[in-house]
Structure formats: C-alpha cells, structure tokens
GROMACS .gro file of C-alpha atoms in nm:
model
  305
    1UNK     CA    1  -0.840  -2.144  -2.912
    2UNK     CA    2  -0.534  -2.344  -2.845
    3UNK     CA    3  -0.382  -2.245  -2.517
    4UNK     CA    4   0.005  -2.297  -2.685
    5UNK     CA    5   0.129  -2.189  -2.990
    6UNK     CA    6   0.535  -2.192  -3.164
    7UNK     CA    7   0.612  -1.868  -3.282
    8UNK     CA    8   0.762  -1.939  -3.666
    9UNK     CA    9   1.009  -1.645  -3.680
   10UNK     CA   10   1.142  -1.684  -3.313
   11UNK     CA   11   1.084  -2.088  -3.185
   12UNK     CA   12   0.936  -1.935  -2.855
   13UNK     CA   13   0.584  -2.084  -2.762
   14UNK     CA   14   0.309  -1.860  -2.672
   15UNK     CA   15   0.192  -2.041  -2.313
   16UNK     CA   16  -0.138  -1.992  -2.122
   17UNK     CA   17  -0.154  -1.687  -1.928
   18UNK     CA   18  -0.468  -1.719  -1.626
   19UNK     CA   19  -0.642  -1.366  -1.666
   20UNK     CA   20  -0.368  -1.052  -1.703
   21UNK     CA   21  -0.684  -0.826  -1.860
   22UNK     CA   22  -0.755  -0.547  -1.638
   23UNK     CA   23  -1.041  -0.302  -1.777
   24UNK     CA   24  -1.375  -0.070  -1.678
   25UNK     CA   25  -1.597   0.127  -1.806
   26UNK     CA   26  -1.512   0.487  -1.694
   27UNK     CA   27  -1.682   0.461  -1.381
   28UNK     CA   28  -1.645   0.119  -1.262
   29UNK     CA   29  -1.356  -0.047  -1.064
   30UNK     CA   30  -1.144  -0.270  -1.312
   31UNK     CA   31  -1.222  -0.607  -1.391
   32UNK     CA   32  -1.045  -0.919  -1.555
   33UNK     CA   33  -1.218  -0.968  -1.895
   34UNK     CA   34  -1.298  -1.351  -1.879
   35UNK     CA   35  -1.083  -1.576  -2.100
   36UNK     CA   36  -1.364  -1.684  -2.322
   37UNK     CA   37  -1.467  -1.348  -2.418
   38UNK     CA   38  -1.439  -1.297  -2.826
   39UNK     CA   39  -1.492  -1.033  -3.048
   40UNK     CA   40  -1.541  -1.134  -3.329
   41UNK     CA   41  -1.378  -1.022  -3.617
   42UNK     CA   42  -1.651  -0.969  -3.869
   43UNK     CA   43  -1.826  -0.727  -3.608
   44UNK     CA   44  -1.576  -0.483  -3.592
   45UNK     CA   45  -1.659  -0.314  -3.906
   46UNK     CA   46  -2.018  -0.247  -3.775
   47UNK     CA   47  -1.879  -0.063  -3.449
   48UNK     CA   48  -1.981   0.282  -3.444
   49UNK     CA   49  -1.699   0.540  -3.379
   50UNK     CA   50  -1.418   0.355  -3.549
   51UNK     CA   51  -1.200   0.626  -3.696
   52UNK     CA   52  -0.791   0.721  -3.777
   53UNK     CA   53  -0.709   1.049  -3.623
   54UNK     CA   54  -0.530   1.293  -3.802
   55UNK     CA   55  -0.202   1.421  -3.648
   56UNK     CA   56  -0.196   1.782  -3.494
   57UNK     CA   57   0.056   1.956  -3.702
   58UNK     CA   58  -0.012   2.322  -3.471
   59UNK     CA   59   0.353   2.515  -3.377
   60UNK     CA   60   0.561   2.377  -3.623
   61UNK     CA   61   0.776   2.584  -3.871
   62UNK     CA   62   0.695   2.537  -4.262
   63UNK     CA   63   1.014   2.370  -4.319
   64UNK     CA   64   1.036   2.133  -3.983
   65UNK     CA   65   0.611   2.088  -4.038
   66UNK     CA   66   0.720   2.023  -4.427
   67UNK     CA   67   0.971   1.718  -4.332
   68UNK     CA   68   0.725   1.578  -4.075
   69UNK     CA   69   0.439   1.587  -4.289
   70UNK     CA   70   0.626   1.378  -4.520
   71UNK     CA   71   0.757   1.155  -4.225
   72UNK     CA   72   0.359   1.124  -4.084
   73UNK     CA   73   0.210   1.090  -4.424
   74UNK     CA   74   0.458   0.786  -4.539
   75UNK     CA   75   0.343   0.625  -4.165
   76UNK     CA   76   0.030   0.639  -4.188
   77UNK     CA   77  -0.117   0.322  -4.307
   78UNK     CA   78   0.061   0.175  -4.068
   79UNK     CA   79  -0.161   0.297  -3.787
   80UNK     CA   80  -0.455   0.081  -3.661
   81UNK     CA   81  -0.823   0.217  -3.740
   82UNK     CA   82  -0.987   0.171  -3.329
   83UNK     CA   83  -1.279   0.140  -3.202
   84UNK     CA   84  -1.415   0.361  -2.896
   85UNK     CA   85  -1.798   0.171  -2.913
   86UNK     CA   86  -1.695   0.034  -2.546
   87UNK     CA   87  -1.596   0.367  -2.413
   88UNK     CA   88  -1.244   0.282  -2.322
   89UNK     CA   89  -0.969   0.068  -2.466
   90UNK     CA   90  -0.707  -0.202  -2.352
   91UNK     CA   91  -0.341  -0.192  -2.472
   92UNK     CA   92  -0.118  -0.444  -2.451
   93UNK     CA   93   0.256  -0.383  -2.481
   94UNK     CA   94   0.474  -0.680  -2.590
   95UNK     CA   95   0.868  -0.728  -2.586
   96UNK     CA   96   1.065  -1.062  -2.521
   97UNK     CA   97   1.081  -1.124  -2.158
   98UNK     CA   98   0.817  -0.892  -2.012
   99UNK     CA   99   1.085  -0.731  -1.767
  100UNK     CA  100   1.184  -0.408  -1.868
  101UNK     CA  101   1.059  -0.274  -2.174
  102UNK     CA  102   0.690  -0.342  -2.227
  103UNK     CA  103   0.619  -0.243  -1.811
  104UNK     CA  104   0.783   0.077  -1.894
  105UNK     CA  105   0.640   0.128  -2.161
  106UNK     CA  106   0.260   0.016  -1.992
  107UNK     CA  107   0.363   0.274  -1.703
  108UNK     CA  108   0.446   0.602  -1.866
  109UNK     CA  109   0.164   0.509  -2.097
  110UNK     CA  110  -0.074   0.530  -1.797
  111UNK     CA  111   0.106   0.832  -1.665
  112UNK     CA  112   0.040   0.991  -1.989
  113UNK     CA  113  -0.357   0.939  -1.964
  114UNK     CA  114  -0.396   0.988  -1.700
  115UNK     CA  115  -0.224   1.365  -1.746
  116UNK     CA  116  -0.506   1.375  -1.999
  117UNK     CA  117  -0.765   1.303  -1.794
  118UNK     CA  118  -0.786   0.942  -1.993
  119UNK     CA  119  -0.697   0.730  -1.719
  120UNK     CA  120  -1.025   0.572  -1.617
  121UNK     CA  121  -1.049   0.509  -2.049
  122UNK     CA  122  -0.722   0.389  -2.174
  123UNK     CA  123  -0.602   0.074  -1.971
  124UNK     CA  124  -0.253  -0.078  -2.060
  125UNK     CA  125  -0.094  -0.376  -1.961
  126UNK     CA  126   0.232  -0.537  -2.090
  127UNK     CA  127   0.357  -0.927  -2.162
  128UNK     CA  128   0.664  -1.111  -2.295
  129UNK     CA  129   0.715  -1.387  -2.589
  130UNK     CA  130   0.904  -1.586  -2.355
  131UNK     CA  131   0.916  -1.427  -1.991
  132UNK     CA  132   1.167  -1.550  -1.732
  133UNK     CA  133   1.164  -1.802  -1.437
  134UNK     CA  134   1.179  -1.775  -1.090
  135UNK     CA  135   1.396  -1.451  -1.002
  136UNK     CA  136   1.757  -1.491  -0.899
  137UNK     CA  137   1.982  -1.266  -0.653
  138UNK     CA  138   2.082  -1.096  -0.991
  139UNK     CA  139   1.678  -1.034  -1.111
  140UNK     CA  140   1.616  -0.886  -0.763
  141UNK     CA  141   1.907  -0.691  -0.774
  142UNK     CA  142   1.790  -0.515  -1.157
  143UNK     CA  143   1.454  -0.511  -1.025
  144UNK     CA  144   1.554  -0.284  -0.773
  145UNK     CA  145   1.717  -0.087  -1.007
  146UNK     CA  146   1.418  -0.100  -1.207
  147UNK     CA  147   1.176   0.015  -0.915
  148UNK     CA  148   1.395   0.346  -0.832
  149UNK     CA  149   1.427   0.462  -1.194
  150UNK     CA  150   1.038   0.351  -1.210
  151UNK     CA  151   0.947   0.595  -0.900
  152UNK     CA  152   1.138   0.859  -1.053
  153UNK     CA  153   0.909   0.911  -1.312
  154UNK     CA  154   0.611   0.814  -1.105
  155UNK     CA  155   0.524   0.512  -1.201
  156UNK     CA  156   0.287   0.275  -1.020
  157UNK     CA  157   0.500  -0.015  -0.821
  158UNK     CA  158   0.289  -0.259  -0.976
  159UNK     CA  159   0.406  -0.254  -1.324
  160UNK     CA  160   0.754  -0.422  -1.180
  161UNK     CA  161   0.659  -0.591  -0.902
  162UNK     CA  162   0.388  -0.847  -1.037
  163UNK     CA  163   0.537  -1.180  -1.216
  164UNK     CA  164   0.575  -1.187  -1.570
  165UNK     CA  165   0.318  -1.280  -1.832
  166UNK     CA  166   0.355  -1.455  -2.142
  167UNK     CA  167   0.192  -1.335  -2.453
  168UNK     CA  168  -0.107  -1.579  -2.610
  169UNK     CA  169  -0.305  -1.544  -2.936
  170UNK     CA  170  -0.660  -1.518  -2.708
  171UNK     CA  171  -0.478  -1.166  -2.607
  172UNK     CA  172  -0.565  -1.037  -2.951
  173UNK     CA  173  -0.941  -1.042  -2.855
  174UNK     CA  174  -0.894  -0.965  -2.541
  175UNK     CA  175  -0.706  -0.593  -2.633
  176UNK     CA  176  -0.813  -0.294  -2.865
  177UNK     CA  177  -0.436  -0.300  -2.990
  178UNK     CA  178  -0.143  -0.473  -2.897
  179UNK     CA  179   0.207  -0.283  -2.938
  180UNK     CA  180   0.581  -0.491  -3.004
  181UNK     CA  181   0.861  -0.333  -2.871
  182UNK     CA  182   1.048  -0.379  -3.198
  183UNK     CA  183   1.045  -0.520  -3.509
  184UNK     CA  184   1.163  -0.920  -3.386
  185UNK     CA  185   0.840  -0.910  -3.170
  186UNK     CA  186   0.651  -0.770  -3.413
  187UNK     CA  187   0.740  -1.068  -3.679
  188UNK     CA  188   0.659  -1.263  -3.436
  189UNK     CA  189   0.376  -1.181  -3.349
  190UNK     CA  190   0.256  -1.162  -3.749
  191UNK     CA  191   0.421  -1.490  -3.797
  192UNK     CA  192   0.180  -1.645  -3.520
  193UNK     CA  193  -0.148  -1.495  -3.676
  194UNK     CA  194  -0.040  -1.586  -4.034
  195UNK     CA  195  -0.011  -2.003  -3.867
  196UNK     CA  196  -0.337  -1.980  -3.719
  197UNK     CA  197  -0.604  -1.803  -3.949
  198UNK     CA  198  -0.576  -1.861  -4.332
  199UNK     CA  199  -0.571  -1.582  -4.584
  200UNK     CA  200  -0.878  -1.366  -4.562
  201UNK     CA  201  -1.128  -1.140  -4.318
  202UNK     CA  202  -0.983  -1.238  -3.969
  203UNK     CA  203  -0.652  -1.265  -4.065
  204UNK     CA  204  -0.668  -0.891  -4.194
  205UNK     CA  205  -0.874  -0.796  -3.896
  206UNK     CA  206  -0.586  -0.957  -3.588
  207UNK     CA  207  -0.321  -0.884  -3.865
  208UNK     CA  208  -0.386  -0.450  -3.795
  209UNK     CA  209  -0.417  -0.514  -3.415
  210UNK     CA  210  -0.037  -0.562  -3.411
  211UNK     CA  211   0.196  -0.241  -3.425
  212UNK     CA  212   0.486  -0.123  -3.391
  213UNK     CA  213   0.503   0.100  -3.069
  214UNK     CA  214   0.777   0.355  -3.236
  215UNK     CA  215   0.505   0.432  -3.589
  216UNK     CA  216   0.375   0.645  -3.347
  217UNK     CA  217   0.682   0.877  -3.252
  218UNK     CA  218   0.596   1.071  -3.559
  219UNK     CA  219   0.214   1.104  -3.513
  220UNK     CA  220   0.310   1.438  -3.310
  221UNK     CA  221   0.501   1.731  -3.423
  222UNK     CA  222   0.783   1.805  -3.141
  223UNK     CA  223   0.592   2.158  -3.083
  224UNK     CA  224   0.345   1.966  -2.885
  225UNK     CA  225   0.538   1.746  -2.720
  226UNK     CA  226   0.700   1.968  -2.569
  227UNK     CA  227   0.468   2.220  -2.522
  228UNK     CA  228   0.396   2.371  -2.149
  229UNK     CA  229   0.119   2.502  -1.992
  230UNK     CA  230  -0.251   2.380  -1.923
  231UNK     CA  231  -0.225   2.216  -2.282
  232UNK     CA  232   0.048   2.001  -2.259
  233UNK     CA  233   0.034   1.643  -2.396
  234UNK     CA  234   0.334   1.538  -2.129
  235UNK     CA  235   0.394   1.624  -1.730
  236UNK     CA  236   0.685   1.887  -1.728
  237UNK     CA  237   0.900   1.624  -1.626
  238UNK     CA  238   0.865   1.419  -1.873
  239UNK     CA  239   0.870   1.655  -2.150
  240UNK     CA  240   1.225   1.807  -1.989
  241UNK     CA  241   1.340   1.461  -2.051
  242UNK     CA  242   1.251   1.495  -2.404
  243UNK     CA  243   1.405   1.858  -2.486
  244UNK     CA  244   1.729   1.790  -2.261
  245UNK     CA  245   1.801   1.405  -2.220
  246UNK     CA  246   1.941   1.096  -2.407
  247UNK     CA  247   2.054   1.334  -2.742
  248UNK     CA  248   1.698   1.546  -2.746
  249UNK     CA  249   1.394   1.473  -2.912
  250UNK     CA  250   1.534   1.413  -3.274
  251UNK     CA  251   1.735   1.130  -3.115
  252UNK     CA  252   1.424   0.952  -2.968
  253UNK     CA  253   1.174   1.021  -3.244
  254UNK     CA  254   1.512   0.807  -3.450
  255UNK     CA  255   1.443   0.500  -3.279
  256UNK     CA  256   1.275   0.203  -3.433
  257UNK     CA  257   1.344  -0.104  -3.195
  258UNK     CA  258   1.358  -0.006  -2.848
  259UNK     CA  259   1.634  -0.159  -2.672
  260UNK     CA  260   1.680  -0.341  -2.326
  261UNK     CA  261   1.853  -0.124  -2.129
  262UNK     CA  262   2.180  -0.277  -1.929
  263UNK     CA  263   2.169  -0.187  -1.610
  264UNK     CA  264   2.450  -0.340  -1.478
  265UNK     CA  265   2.693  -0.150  -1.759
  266UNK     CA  266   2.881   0.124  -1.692
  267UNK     CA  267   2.688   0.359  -1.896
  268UNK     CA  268   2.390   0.179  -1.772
  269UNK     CA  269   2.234   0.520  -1.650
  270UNK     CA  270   2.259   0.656  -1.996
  271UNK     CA  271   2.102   0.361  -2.158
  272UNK     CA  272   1.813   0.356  -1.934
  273UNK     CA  273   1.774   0.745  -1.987
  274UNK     CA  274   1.744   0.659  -2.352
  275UNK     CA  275   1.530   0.366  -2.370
  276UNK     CA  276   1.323   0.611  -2.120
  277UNK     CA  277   1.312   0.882  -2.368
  278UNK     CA  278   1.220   0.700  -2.670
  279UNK     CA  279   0.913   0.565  -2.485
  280UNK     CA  280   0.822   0.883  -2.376
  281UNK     CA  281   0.785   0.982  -2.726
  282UNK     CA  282   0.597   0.690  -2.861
  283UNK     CA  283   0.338   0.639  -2.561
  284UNK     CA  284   0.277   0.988  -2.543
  285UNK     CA  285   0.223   1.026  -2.919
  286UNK     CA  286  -0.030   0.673  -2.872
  287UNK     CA  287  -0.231   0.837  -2.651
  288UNK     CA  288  -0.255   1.161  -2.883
  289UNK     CA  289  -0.366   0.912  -3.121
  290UNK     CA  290  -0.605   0.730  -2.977
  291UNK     CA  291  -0.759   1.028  -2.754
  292UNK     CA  292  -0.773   1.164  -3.115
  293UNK     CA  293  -0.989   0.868  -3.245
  294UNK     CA  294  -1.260   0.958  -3.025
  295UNK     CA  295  -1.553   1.010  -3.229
  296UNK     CA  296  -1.753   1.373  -3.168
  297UNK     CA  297  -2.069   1.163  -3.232
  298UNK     CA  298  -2.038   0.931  -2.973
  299UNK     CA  299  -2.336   0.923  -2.719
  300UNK     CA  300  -2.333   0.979  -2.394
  301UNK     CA  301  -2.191   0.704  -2.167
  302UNK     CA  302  -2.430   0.651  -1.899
  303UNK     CA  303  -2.342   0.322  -1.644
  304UNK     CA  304  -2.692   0.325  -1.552
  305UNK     CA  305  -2.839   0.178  -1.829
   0.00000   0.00000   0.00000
C-alpha cells in the first residue's frame, strides 16, 4: 500500500508513520505489529466470535429507559460488528493534530480497562490527519498544561509526551477499530477509503472500521455510568466528573464532535473539564461495548500453544 495518500474532504496527506502499533496477547509484553501485516478483508467474516453487543439497559426508569431505548436503537447500525478471535483488540483514536484530543481520549480509554480488568486485552493508541512540527515555547507551554490535567485523572505520561503520529490507510489493518474525534475526521477518513478501494467487499469491510467515538455515548444508560460499588463501569473519580462537572451527564452524552479544548482562554479550565467529560462518556461506554462483544463460546486462551 502506498505510504501517502490526499485526503479528498480535507487536502491533508496521510504520511508514513514507522511502527505506532503497540499490542499482546494477554500475557505477553506488547509488541509493534510489523508494517506488512494484513488482514485481509474477506477473512473477517470467517472469524469466530464476531458479535454486536446489546446495551445494558439495568437501573433506568420506564420513561428515561423509554427515551434511551429509542436514542440506542436509532444508533445502532452505526456500531462496528468486532472480532475477539485474537483475544484482545487495538483501537486507534484519530483527531486532526494528534495533540490533545485523540491522547485523551487513548488515556482514559486505558484507564477505563483497565478498571475492568481489560487492560492486558484492549490496547489503544491515538494519531492525527495532519500532526504538528517541531514543538515551540508555546507547544511546551500547553503540553505542560496538558500533562497536569493528564495526571489528574491518572493518566500514563506517555500518551503526551511521545511525538505525534500521523494517520495512514495501512492503520486500518493494523487496528480492530479506529475512532474520529468528530465528524470532519470521520469524512475524512471515509473519503480516503472510498479513493483507494472501489465499490464492493473491502470497501464495506475498512468502510465499518471507521466510527464515530461519540455513537457510543448512548450505548449505556446513565444508571451505569454512574453506578458505585464493586460493579462500576468508571473509577469514582471519574464517574463524579460525570454526575457533577461540565453541565452533568445529559450535557456530555449531547456532544457529537468533541472539541479542542483552549487552554490558554480564560475559561480554558472549563473547556478542558468538558472536552474531559464527554470522553469519559464515550470511552467508557466503548469499552462496555466491546467487553460486551466477547463471545461466551470463546475457548480458552492458552499462550502455550
């Protein structure tokens, strides 16, 4: 596969990216999936254990569970069928730059699993359309910014500290599903597919890779997202950021294309409490999903054999 590519809705070119995979089985230490590694498309129907969850619809009232129902039943085409065949899955999060969004978005995603004891199964990972240059005294300055709000919520240094990767087509075999930020990216990243594979099988096949992150906000009722206790989908802190931040939950399950958060604004603090917010809600509801689309069936992994 070509190593460049122009984007038709956006004019940005997709440029080479040297190995930004990072995946395991369960027990293994991660490893950089090889740039030639395919899957190809035709295949994926024959994995065993593809499936589409259903959304837990437990705690809600009849008339909140009535209007969510009709919310989750009108948004459900739109979410991927996945495959768990290599016992764990790679997601890639996408926005323009890969600065702020898509690493926040990687990191609470990984907080998330990891809460659910998915954290040696669900690997994400997070890339721009047209990332930025060298840094500046101004990029160091946000990315400071970015690294204290980032260790609030207890997310891993990495995420804002490595340099920033631009997307490529060869991602789309290299992840399980690959997440836009908002709905630009995600014409964009359609509008690349639709220029390099013709009408038909793998077209379809790369076509329901590609997702809108915020679909998923509605997968979960708000009964379990914030819901406490040994059961909850979300670390208390996180889910107090849901019931009490940024306008409550209603407000973040509202948004469709998460913004980039200014920093340097005066109400930069609420904007960042926002954008954090919203993510919360569609990463945790992602994981829900895809924990969800574990097959009962599946046999047991054994690295052995």
């Amino acid at each position: 596969m070509r190593s460049s590519l122009a984007l038709r809705s956006s004019g940005t070119t997709l440029q080479t990216r040297q190995g930004s995979n990072n995946w395991s089985p369960p027990t293994q230490r991660r490893e950089r999936l090889p740039r030639n590694t395919r899957l190809a498309p035709q295949a994926a129907a024959l994995f065993p254990g593809s499936s589409q969850p259903e959304p837990d619809k437990a705690g809600t009232s009849s008339s909140s569970s009535t209007a969510a129902a009709a919310v989750t039943k009108s948004l459900a085409h739109l979410w991927p069928k996945v495959s768990w065949s290599r016992y764990h899955l790679q997601v890639l999060f996408v926005d323009q730059t890969d600065t702020v969004r898509g690493r926040l978005a990687a990191g609470l995603f990984e907080r998330c699993a990891e809460w659910n004891g998915y954290g040696r199964a669900l690997y994400p990972w997070s890339a721009g359309l047209a990332p930025t240059g060298p840094r500046d005294i101004h990029a160091i300055s946000k990315l400071t910014a970015l690294m204290r709000g980032a260790t609030s919520l207890e997310i891993l240094p990495r995420y804002f500290t490595r340099p920033p990767e631009a997307f490529e087509l060869a991602d789309l075999d290299r992840y399980d599903l690959v997440l836009a930020l908002d709905r630009s990216v995600h014409e964009a990243l359609q509008g690349s597919i639709a220029e390099e594979y013709p009408p038909g099988p793998d077209r379809d096949y790369y076509m329901q890779k590609v997702c809108l992150l915020t679909t998923f906000s509605h997968y979960e009722s708000d009964a379990v997202l914030t819901r406490r206790g040994g059961f909850a989908l979300l670390p208390a802190q996180l889910s107090y950021l849901l019931r009490d931040g940024a306008g409550g939950l209603a407000a973040s399950k509202a948004v469709v294309d998460i913004p980039s958060p200014d920093l340097a604004s005066p109400d930069g603090a609420a904007q960042w409490e926002a954008v954090v917010a919203a993510l919360i809600v569609s990463t945790a509801s992602l994981v829900k999903y895809l924990v969800d689309a574990y097959p009962e069936d599946m046999p047991h992994y054994d690295p052995q054999d």
